[in-house]
Tab-separated table of C-alpha atoms in Angstrom:
chain	number	residue	atom	x	y	z
A	1	MET	CA	-85.961	225.284	-132.325
A	2	LEU	CA	-89.141	227.243	-131.344
A	3	PRO	CA	-91.240	225.691	-128.574
A	4	PHE	CA	-94.382	225.308	-130.832
A	5	MET	CA	-92.301	223.443	-133.516
A	6	ASN	CA	-91.172	220.895	-131.007
A	7	LYS	CA	-94.845	220.489	-129.810
A	8	ARG	CA	-95.982	219.773	-133.480
A	9	ARG	CA	-93.227	217.118	-133.909
A	10	LYS	CA	-94.358	215.366	-130.790
A	11	THR	CA	-97.994	215.499	-132.108
A	12	MET	CA	-96.991	214.204	-135.582
A	13	ALA	CA	-95.071	211.435	-133.966
A	14	THR	CA	-97.982	210.478	-131.754
A	15	ILE	CA	-100.243	210.510	-134.773
A	16	TYR	CA	-97.720	208.378	-136.714
A	17	LYS	CA	-97.559	205.797	-133.929
A	18	GLU	CA	-101.489	205.683	-133.575
A	19	LEU	CA	-101.897	205.179	-137.370
A	20	GLU	CA	-99.139	202.384	-137.166
A	21	VAL	CA	-100.960	200.549	-134.480
A	22	LYS	CA	-104.238	200.755	-136.300
A	23	ILE	CA	-102.690	199.681	-139.577
A	24	ARG	CA	-101.007	196.733	-138.079
A	25	SER	CA	-104.559	195.527	-136.571
A	26	LEU	CA	-106.108	195.542	-140.195
A	27	SER	CA	-106.619	192.228	-142.041
A	28	ASP	CA	-104.339	191.742	-145.146
A	29	THR	CA	-107.240	192.683	-147.366
A	30	GLU	CA	-107.797	196.020	-145.607
A	31	LYS	CA	-103.957	196.777	-145.742
A	32	LEU	CA	-104.011	196.021	-149.424
A	33	LYS	CA	-106.930	198.415	-150.131
A	34	LEU	CA	-105.075	201.112	-147.976
A	35	VAL	CA	-101.999	200.650	-150.065
A	36	ASP	CA	-104.086	200.627	-153.278
A	37	SER	CA	-105.661	203.936	-152.239
A	38	LEU	CA	-102.444	205.561	-151.296
A	39	LEU	CA	-100.779	204.637	-154.535
A	40	THR	CA	-103.571	205.855	-156.537
A	41	GLN	CA	-103.241	209.239	-154.834
A	42	LEU	CA	-99.614	209.442	-155.456
A	43	ASP	CA	-99.906	208.300	-159.019
A	44	ARG	CA	-102.125	211.243	-160.191
A	45	PRO	CA	-101.249	212.716	-163.459
A	46	ASP	CA	-98.825	215.632	-163.496
A	47	PRO	CA	-99.576	217.919	-166.341
A	48	GLU	CA	-96.024	219.339	-166.253
A	49	ILE	CA	-94.342	216.004	-166.499
A	50	ASP	CA	-96.685	215.083	-169.333
A	51	ARG	CA	-95.717	217.868	-171.602
A	52	ILE	CA	-91.942	216.536	-171.539
């Protein structure tokens, strides 16, 4: 593996852990808002699938 790739993985792992800590500190209401926002982004219409 290339050195810069390993460094990027460590960075992503660090970011993931930081996000996890922040999310766990949110209230239940804030967590629900976050989940709703993420699901909304993932549920965008896909014209290619809609044509089927």
